[in-house]
Amino acid sequence: MRRLSLVALATIAGLVGCGGHEARTLKMRTALDEGQPKAAISSINDEIDVKSDKDLPADIQGDNALLVLDRASIQQSLAQFPNSQRDFEAADKAIDLLDLSRNASDTIGQYIFSDSAGRYKAPPYEKLLINTLNMINYLERGDLSGARVESRRLSVMQRYVVDNLGQKDNPVIGLGGFLAGLTYEKSGQPDEALRFYDDALAFQGFSSLRTPTRTLMQSASYKSPRLNTLAAEAPSRPVEQTGEAEIILVVGYGRVPHKIANRIPIGLALTYFSSAINPHDLEAANKLAVEGAAIWINYPTLAPGQGGYAIPVASVDGRSVGLEEAVDVEKQVRAEWHSIEGRVAASAITRALARVGVGEGVKTVAGRDSTVGFIAAIGSMIALTAADTPDTRSWETLPARVAVTRVRVPAGKHTVRLDARGVSRTAEVNLEKGGWSVVSLMALR
C-alpha cells in the first residue's frame, strides 16, 4: 500500500505543469531567442492552423487570441505593419480586461485556473499596450486617420484604468499619451494633443516632448497646472516656420517575463501566503502541513524576463541620437503580478483542499481501509489535479522596455538606424518642410 501511495503521488506531481499555453509557445520563444522572428511566426501559424501570415484562425478565442496577439508584435518587429495592425485589432476584440479590484477574488481565481478555451482576460497594462503599439503601425505609414481611431480606443481604456481601477500612476499611460498626442498634433488638433501630452509629461522619459509641447501651446487653449509650469520655459518656432521636419523614434527591446506553472509543498505555500488565505482554509491547510501530507500547491508564476537592461542605440545620418526610456514594461508586469499573487496562491490552496476533500469522500464511500477505496481516492485526485493546471497565458512578445525621442532635422532625405539586442533596422525617409516620420524597432530577444 505504501509503495502504491508513493507511485500515485508521483503521478499526481508529474501531471502538474504539463502542457498548457507555455508549451504551445516554446517554439516561438526559442526562435525569438535565436533571432529568427520569421520562424517564430511560422510556429504560431502552425499552432493556430493557418497557412499565411495574413490569415486569421477560424476560432479566435482563448489561446488563439493570445497567439494572434503575439504574432502582431512579431509582425511589427519585421516592419509588416498592415499584417500587425490586422492582428492587433482582431485580438483586441477577443480579449477582455481582468478585474483587478480588491474585491475580485472570484474573478482572480477563475482567471488563474480558467480553461484555456475560454476568453482570455488581460491585465490593464496589456489592454493599454494593444492600442498603444497598434498606433505605431498607423503612424509608421503616415495614416493619421487610423491612428486617431486607435487613440480614441486607447483613451476609453485609459479612463477606465485611471477612474475605475485607480491606476493613475500606470506608466504605460505615458507612452500612450506620447503617441496619441503626436497623432493629434500632426492632425492639426492642438488642444486634443495637449491633453495627451499632459498625461505623458506626468511620467519620466519624455524630455523630448517639452519643446514641442511649449510650441503647441501657442496655438491652443487647453491648460493645466503642469503645462502652465512648462510654459514658463522659452518656446521654439514650429517646424513649419523654420523649414525643418521631425523624426520620431520608438525602440522596444527585450521581452517581458512569461508565465510558467509552479508547484510547491503546502507547508511552503503557507509560509509565503498565509496572510491571503481565509481563516477556515488556513486552519485546514495548517492541519495537513502538520500531518506531513504530500499536498502540492499548483499556481502560475513569472519566468525571468530578458534583455531589459540593454542599451538601445539610434542615429540619424550617422549622428548619434539619445533615446529616453519611456516605460519599463517588465517592472509593471512584476508589480501587477505581485499585487495579486497572494490571492492567486490562496485560490490554489483552496482548490488543493477541495481535491483532498473529494479524495476523502471517495475513500469513505468505497471503504476507508480498502485498497479499492485508496485507488479510487487517488484516481479522483489525479483527475482533479490534471484539470487544475494553472493558466499560464499571457502576452509573451511584449518588449521589456520602450525608449523614445523626437528629433528635428532639415527637410530632405535622411538615413535612420536603430540597434538593440543585436537587432537593427535602417530606414530611409524623405521629408518635406514641416513633415514628420515615425521610425520604430521592436527587438524581441
Coordinates of C-alpha atoms in Angstrom, one line a residue:
M1 CA 0.0 0.0 0.0
R2 CA 2.8 2.4 0.9
R3 CA 4.5 1.7 -2.5
L4 CA 1.3 2.3 -4.3
S5 CA 0.8 5.6 -2.4
L6 CA 4.2 6.8 -3.4
V7 CA 3.6 5.9 -7.1
A8 CA 0.3 7.6 -7.0
L9 CA 1.6 10.8 -5.5
A10 CA 4.4 10.8 -8.1
T11 CA 1.8 10.5 -10.8
I12 CA -0.1 13.5 -9.4
A13 CA 3.1 15.6 -9.2
G14 CA 4.0 14.6 -12.8
L15 CA 0.7 15.9 -14.1
V16 CA 1.3 19.4 -12.7
G17 CA 2.6 21.9 -15.1
C18 CA 2.4 19.6 -18.2
G19 CA 1.3 21.2 -21.4
G20 CA -0.6 24.4 -21.2
H21 CA 0.0 27.7 -23.1
E22 CA 3.7 27.9 -22.2
A23 CA 4.2 24.6 -24.1
R24 CA 2.4 25.9 -27.2
T25 CA 4.7 29.0 -27.3
L26 CA 8.0 27.2 -26.6
K27 CA 9.0 27.1 -30.3
M28 CA 8.1 30.7 -30.7
R29 CA 10.2 31.9 -27.8
T30 CA 13.1 29.7 -28.8
A31 CA 13.0 31.2 -32.4
L32 CA 12.9 34.7 -31.0
D33 CA 15.8 34.0 -28.6
E34 CA 17.8 32.8 -31.7
G35 CA 17.0 36.0 -33.6
Q36 CA 14.6 34.3 -36.1
P37 CA 11.3 36.2 -36.0
K38 CA 10.0 34.6 -39.2
A39 CA 10.5 31.2 -37.7
A40 CA 8.6 32.4 -34.6
I41 CA 5.7 33.5 -36.8
S42 CA 5.8 30.2 -38.6
S43 CA 5.4 28.3 -35.3
I44 CA 2.4 30.4 -34.4
N45 CA 0.8 29.8 -37.8
D46 CA 1.2 26.1 -37.1
E47 CA -0.4 26.4 -33.7
I48 CA -3.4 28.4 -35.0
D49 CA -3.7 26.2 -38.1
V50 CA -3.3 28.9 -40.8
K51 CA -1.1 28.8 -43.9
S52 CA -0.1 32.5 -44.2
D53 CA 0.9 35.4 -42.0
K54 CA -2.1 37.2 -43.4
D55 CA -4.6 34.6 -42.3
L56 CA -6.6 34.6 -39.0
P57 CA -7.7 31.4 -37.3
A58 CA -11.3 30.3 -37.8
D59 CA -11.8 30.5 -34.0
I60 CA -10.1 33.4 -32.4
Q61 CA -10.8 32.7 -28.7
G62 CA -8.8 31.6 -25.7
D63 CA -5.2 30.6 -26.6
N64 CA -5.7 31.6 -30.3
A65 CA -6.4 35.2 -29.4
L66 CA -3.2 35.4 -27.5
L67 CA -1.2 33.7 -30.2
V68 CA -2.6 36.2 -32.7
L69 CA -1.5 39.0 -30.3
D70 CA 2.0 37.5 -30.1
R71 CA 2.1 37.3 -33.9
A72 CA 1.0 41.0 -34.1
S73 CA 4.1 42.0 -32.1
I74 CA 6.4 39.9 -34.2
Q75 CA 5.0 41.2 -37.4
Q76 CA 5.6 44.7 -36.2
S77 CA 9.2 43.8 -35.4
L78 CA 9.5 42.7 -39.1
A79 CA 8.0 46.0 -40.3
Q80 CA 5.0 44.1 -41.6
F81 CA 2.8 46.9 -40.4
P82 CA -0.5 46.1 -42.2
N83 CA -0.4 42.5 -41.0
S84 CA 0.5 43.6 -37.5
Q85 CA -2.4 46.1 -37.5
R86 CA -4.9 43.4 -38.5
D87 CA -3.7 41.0 -35.9
F88 CA -3.8 43.6 -33.1
E89 CA -7.3 44.6 -33.9
A90 CA -8.6 41.0 -34.2
A91 CA -7.0 40.0 -30.9
D92 CA -8.3 43.2 -29.2
K93 CA -11.9 42.2 -29.9
A94 CA -11.4 38.7 -28.4
I95 CA -9.6 39.8 -25.2
D96 CA -11.3 41.2 -22.1
L97 CA -9.9 43.2 -19.3
L98 CA -9.2 41.4 -16.0
D99 CA -10.9 43.0 -12.9
L100 CA -8.0 43.5 -10.5
S101 CA -10.0 45.3 -7.9
R102 CA -9.6 44.2 -4.3
N103 CA -13.0 42.6 -4.1
A104 CA -12.5 40.5 -7.2
S105 CA -11.2 37.3 -5.6
D106 CA -13.5 35.1 -7.5
T107 CA -12.5 36.7 -10.8
I108 CA -8.8 36.2 -9.9
G109 CA -9.3 32.5 -9.1
Q110 CA -11.3 31.9 -12.3
Y111 CA -8.6 33.8 -14.3
I112 CA -5.7 31.8 -13.0
F113 CA -7.4 28.4 -13.4
S114 CA -9.7 29.0 -16.3
D115 CA -10.0 26.7 -19.2
S116 CA -7.7 28.0 -22.0
A117 CA -10.5 27.6 -24.4
G118 CA -12.3 30.5 -22.7
R119 CA -11.8 34.2 -23.3
Y120 CA -8.5 35.5 -22.1
K121 CA -8.7 38.3 -19.5
A122 CA -5.8 40.7 -19.9
P123 CA -4.3 42.7 -17.0
P124 CA -4.6 46.5 -17.6
Y125 CA -1.1 47.1 -19.0
E126 CA -1.7 44.5 -21.8
K127 CA -5.0 46.1 -22.8
L128 CA -3.4 49.6 -22.8
L129 CA -0.5 48.4 -24.9
I130 CA -2.6 46.7 -27.6
N131 CA -3.9 50.1 -28.6
T132 CA -0.6 51.9 -27.9
L133 CA 1.5 49.6 -30.0
N134 CA -1.0 49.4 -32.8
M135 CA -0.8 53.2 -33.1
I136 CA 2.8 52.7 -34.2
N137 CA 1.6 50.6 -37.2
Y138 CA -0.6 53.5 -38.4
L139 CA 2.0 56.2 -37.6
E140 CA 4.7 54.3 -39.4
R141 CA 2.6 54.5 -42.6
G142 CA 1.6 58.1 -42.0
D143 CA -2.1 57.1 -41.6
L144 CA -3.3 59.7 -39.1
S145 CA -7.0 58.8 -39.6
G146 CA -6.4 55.2 -38.5
A147 CA -4.1 56.4 -35.6
R148 CA -6.9 58.7 -34.4
V149 CA -9.3 55.8 -34.2
E150 CA -6.8 53.8 -32.2
S151 CA -6.1 56.7 -29.9
R152 CA -9.8 57.1 -29.2
R153 CA -9.9 53.4 -28.2
L154 CA -6.9 54.0 -26.0
S155 CA -8.5 57.0 -24.4
V156 CA -11.5 54.9 -23.3
M157 CA -9.3 52.2 -21.8
Q158 CA -7.1 54.8 -20.1
R159 CA -10.1 56.4 -18.4
Y160 CA -11.3 53.1 -17.1
V161 CA -7.9 52.1 -15.8
V162 CA -7.5 55.5 -14.0
D163 CA -11.0 56.1 -12.8
N164 CA -12.3 52.5 -12.1
L165 CA -9.1 50.7 -11.2
G166 CA -7.3 53.7 -9.6
Q167 CA -4.1 53.2 -11.6
K168 CA -3.3 56.8 -12.4
D169 CA 0.4 56.1 -12.0
N170 CA 0.4 53.2 -14.5
P171 CA 3.5 54.2 -16.7
V172 CA 2.0 52.7 -19.8
I173 CA -0.3 55.7 -19.9
G174 CA 2.8 57.9 -20.6
L175 CA 3.8 56.1 -23.7
G176 CA 0.2 56.1 -25.0
G177 CA 0.0 59.8 -24.3
F178 CA 3.2 60.4 -26.2
L179 CA 1.9 58.6 -29.4
A180 CA -1.7 59.8 -29.2
G181 CA -0.6 63.4 -28.6
L182 CA 1.7 63.1 -31.7
T183 CA -1.3 61.8 -33.7
Y184 CA -3.5 64.8 -32.8
E185 CA -0.6 67.3 -33.1
K186 CA 0.1 66.2 -36.7
S187 CA -3.6 66.1 -37.4
G188 CA -3.9 69.8 -36.6
Q189 CA -5.8 69.3 -33.3
P190 CA -3.6 71.0 -30.8
D191 CA -6.0 71.0 -27.8
E192 CA -6.6 67.3 -28.0
A193 CA -2.8 66.8 -28.5
L194 CA -2.1 68.8 -25.3
R195 CA -4.5 66.6 -23.3
F196 CA -2.4 63.6 -24.1
Y197 CA 0.9 65.3 -23.8
D198 CA -0.2 66.5 -20.3
D199 CA -0.7 62.8 -19.4
A200 CA 2.7 61.8 -20.8
L201 CA 4.6 64.5 -19.0
A202 CA 3.4 63.2 -15.7
F203 CA 6.0 60.4 -16.2
Q204 CA 9.7 60.3 -16.7
G205 CA 11.2 59.6 -20.1
F206 CA 9.6 62.3 -22.2
S207 CA 12.0 65.2 -22.1
S208 CA 11.9 65.5 -25.9
L209 CA 8.2 66.4 -25.6
R210 CA 8.9 69.6 -23.7
T211 CA 9.9 71.8 -26.6
P212 CA 7.1 70.7 -29.0
T213 CA 4.5 71.0 -26.2
R214 CA 5.5 74.6 -25.4
T215 CA 5.4 75.4 -29.1
L216 CA 2.0 73.8 -29.4
M217 CA 0.6 75.8 -26.5
Q218 CA 0.9 79.0 -28.6
S219 CA -1.9 77.8 -30.8
A220 CA -4.1 76.0 -28.3
S221 CA -6.5 76.9 -25.4
Y222 CA -6.0 73.8 -23.3
K223 CA -4.3 74.5 -20.0
S224 CA -3.3 72.5 -16.9
P225 CA -1.0 73.2 -13.8
R226 CA 1.7 71.0 -15.4
L227 CA 1.5 72.8 -18.7
N228 CA 1.4 76.2 -17.1
T229 CA 4.7 75.5 -15.3
L230 CA 6.2 74.3 -18.6
A231 CA 5.0 77.4 -20.4
A232 CA 7.5 79.5 -18.4
E233 CA 10.3 78.0 -20.4
A234 CA 11.1 79.6 -23.8
P235 CA 9.2 78.1 -26.7
S236 CA 10.7 77.5 -30.1
R237 CA 9.3 78.1 -33.5
P238 CA 7.2 75.4 -35.1
V239 CA 8.9 73.3 -37.8
E240 CA 6.5 74.7 -40.4
Q241 CA 8.1 78.1 -39.8
T242 CA 11.7 77.0 -39.6
G243 CA 11.6 74.9 -42.7
E244 CA 12.6 71.8 -40.7
A245 CA 11.0 68.4 -40.3
E246 CA 10.8 65.9 -37.5
I247 CA 11.7 62.3 -36.9
I248 CA 10.1 60.4 -34.0
L249 CA 11.9 57.2 -32.9
V250 CA 10.4 54.4 -30.9
V251 CA 12.5 51.4 -29.8
G252 CA 11.2 48.3 -27.9
Y253 CA 13.7 45.7 -26.7
G254 CA 13.9 42.5 -24.7
R255 CA 10.8 40.6 -23.7
V256 CA 8.7 40.6 -20.5
P257 CA 8.6 37.5 -18.3
H258 CA 6.1 35.0 -19.4
K259 CA 4.0 32.8 -17.0
I260 CA 5.1 29.3 -16.0
A261 CA 3.4 26.7 -13.9
N262 CA 4.8 26.5 -10.4
R263 CA 4.5 23.6 -7.8
I264 CA 5.4 24.0 -4.1
P265 CA 4.5 21.9 -1.0
I266 CA 1.6 23.2 1.0
G267 CA 3.8 24.0 4.0
L268 CA 6.0 26.3 1.9
A269 CA 2.9 27.9 0.4
L270 CA 1.6 28.7 3.8
T271 CA 4.9 30.3 4.7
Y272 CA 4.6 32.6 1.8
F273 CA 0.9 33.3 1.5
S274 CA -0.8 32.6 4.9
S275 CA -2.0 36.3 5.2
A276 CA -4.0 36.0 2.0
I277 CA -5.9 32.8 3.0
N278 CA -9.3 32.9 4.7
P279 CA -9.3 31.5 8.3
H280 CA -11.2 28.3 7.5
D281 CA -8.9 27.3 4.7
L282 CA -5.9 28.3 6.7
E283 CA -6.8 26.0 9.6
A284 CA -7.4 23.1 7.3
A285 CA -4.2 23.7 5.4
N286 CA -2.1 24.0 8.5
K287 CA -3.5 20.7 9.7
L288 CA -2.4 19.0 6.5
A289 CA 1.0 20.6 6.7
V290 CA 1.5 19.5 10.4
E291 CA 0.4 15.9 9.4
G292 CA 3.1 15.9 6.7
A293 CA 0.6 15.3 3.9
A294 CA 2.2 15.3 0.5
I295 CA -0.1 18.1 -0.9
W296 CA 1.3 20.3 -3.6
I297 CA 0.0 23.7 -4.5
N298 CA -0.2 24.5 -8.2
Y299 CA -0.2 28.1 -9.3
P300 CA 1.4 30.2 -12.1
T301 CA 4.4 32.4 -11.5
L302 CA 6.7 34.6 -13.7
A303 CA 9.7 33.3 -15.5
P304 CA 12.8 35.6 -15.8
G305 CA 12.5 38.4 -18.3
Q306 CA 15.3 39.1 -20.8
G307 CA 17.1 41.9 -22.4
G308 CA 15.6 44.6 -20.3
Y309 CA 18.9 46.2 -19.3
A310 CA 20.2 46.5 -22.9
I311 CA 21.1 50.0 -24.2
P312 CA 19.5 50.8 -27.5
V313 CA 21.3 53.0 -30.0
A314 CA 19.9 55.4 -32.5
S315 CA 21.5 57.6 -35.2
V316 CA 20.3 59.9 -37.9
D317 CA 22.7 60.4 -40.9
G318 CA 25.4 58.8 -38.8
R319 CA 24.9 61.2 -35.9
S320 CA 24.1 59.6 -32.6
V321 CA 20.7 60.5 -31.1
G322 CA 19.9 60.0 -27.4
L323 CA 16.9 57.8 -26.5
E324 CA 15.0 58.0 -23.2
E325 CA 13.3 55.1 -21.5
A326 CA 9.6 55.8 -21.8
V327 CA 8.3 52.7 -19.9
D328 CA 9.7 49.8 -18.1
V329 CA 7.1 47.2 -19.1
E330 CA 8.8 44.4 -17.2
K331 CA 8.6 46.4 -13.9
Q332 CA 4.9 46.9 -14.5
V333 CA 4.3 43.2 -15.2
R334 CA 6.1 42.2 -12.0
A335 CA 4.3 44.9 -9.9
E336 CA 0.9 44.0 -11.1
W337 CA 1.6 40.3 -10.6
H338 CA 2.9 40.9 -7.1
S339 CA -0.4 42.7 -6.3
I340 CA -2.5 39.6 -7.0
E341 CA 0.0 36.8 -6.3
G342 CA -1.3 36.2 -2.7
R343 CA -4.9 35.9 -4.0
V344 CA -3.7 33.6 -6.8
A345 CA -1.9 31.3 -4.2
A346 CA -4.9 31.4 -1.9
S347 CA -7.1 30.2 -4.7
A348 CA -4.7 27.4 -5.5
I349 CA -4.7 26.3 -1.8
T350 CA -8.5 26.3 -1.7
R351 CA -8.6 24.1 -4.8
A352 CA -6.0 21.8 -3.3
L353 CA -8.1 21.4 -0.2
A354 CA -11.1 20.6 -2.3
R355 CA -9.1 17.9 -4.1
V356 CA -8.2 16.4 -0.7
G357 CA -11.9 16.6 0.4
V358 CA -13.0 14.7 -2.7
G359 CA -10.4 12.0 -2.2
E360 CA -11.5 11.5 1.4
G361 CA -15.1 11.3 0.3
V362 CA -14.4 8.7 -2.2
K363 CA -12.4 6.6 0.3
T364 CA -15.4 6.8 2.8
V365 CA -17.8 5.6 0.2
A366 CA -15.6 2.8 -1.1
G367 CA -14.3 1.7 2.3
R368 CA -11.6 3.8 4.1
D369 CA -9.3 0.9 4.8
S370 CA -9.7 -0.9 1.5
T371 CA -7.2 -1.0 -1.4
V372 CA -10.1 -0.3 -3.8
G373 CA -11.1 2.8 -1.8
F374 CA -7.5 4.1 -1.8
I375 CA -7.1 3.6 -5.5
A376 CA -10.4 5.3 -6.2
A377 CA -9.4 8.2 -4.0
I378 CA -6.1 8.6 -5.7
G379 CA -7.8 8.3 -9.1
S380 CA -10.2 11.1 -8.3
M381 CA -7.3 13.3 -7.0
I382 CA -5.3 12.6 -10.2
A383 CA -8.2 13.6 -12.4
L384 CA -8.8 16.8 -10.4
T385 CA -5.1 17.7 -10.4
A386 CA -4.9 17.3 -14.2
A387 CA -7.9 19.6 -14.6
D388 CA -6.4 22.1 -12.2
T389 CA -3.4 23.1 -14.3
P390 CA -2.6 26.8 -13.8
D391 CA -3.4 29.1 -16.7
T392 CA 0.0 30.3 -18.0
R393 CA -1.5 32.5 -20.7
S394 CA 0.0 36.0 -21.1
W395 CA 1.2 38.3 -23.9
E396 CA 4.7 36.9 -24.2
T397 CA 6.1 39.1 -27.0
L398 CA 5.8 42.4 -25.2
P399 CA 9.1 44.3 -25.2
A400 CA 10.6 44.6 -21.7
R401 CA 11.3 48.3 -22.2
V402 CA 10.4 51.0 -24.7
A403 CA 12.5 54.1 -25.4
V404 CA 11.6 57.2 -27.5
T405 CA 12.7 60.5 -28.7
R406 CA 11.8 63.3 -31.2
V407 CA 14.5 64.9 -33.4
R408 CA 14.3 68.0 -35.6
V409 CA 16.1 67.6 -38.9
P410 CA 16.4 69.7 -42.1
A411 CA 13.9 68.9 -44.7
G412 CA 15.1 66.3 -47.2
K413 CA 16.4 62.8 -47.2
H414 CA 17.7 61.1 -44.1
T415 CA 19.0 57.7 -43.0
V416 CA 17.8 56.4 -39.7
R417 CA 19.5 53.5 -37.9
L418 CA 18.2 51.8 -34.8
D419 CA 20.0 49.0 -32.9
A420 CA 19.1 46.9 -29.8
R421 CA 19.8 43.4 -28.6
G422 CA 21.7 42.5 -31.8
V423 CA 18.7 43.5 -34.0
S424 CA 18.9 46.6 -36.3
R425 CA 16.8 48.5 -38.7
T426 CA 17.8 51.1 -41.3
A427 CA 15.2 53.3 -42.8
E428 CA 15.4 56.0 -45.5
V429 CA 13.0 58.9 -45.0
N430 CA 12.4 61.9 -47.3
L431 CA 10.7 64.7 -45.5
E432 CA 9.1 67.9 -46.8
K433 CA 9.3 71.2 -44.8
G434 CA 7.0 70.7 -41.7
G435 CA 6.9 67.0 -42.4
W436 CA 7.3 64.1 -40.0
S437 CA 8.1 60.4 -39.9
V438 CA 7.9 57.7 -37.2
V439 CA 10.6 55.0 -37.3
S440 CA 10.4 52.1 -34.9
L441 CA 12.3 49.0 -33.9
M442 CA 11.0 46.1 -31.9
A443 CA 13.9 43.9 -30.9
L444 CA 12.1 41.0 -29.2
R445 CA 15.1 39.0 -28.0

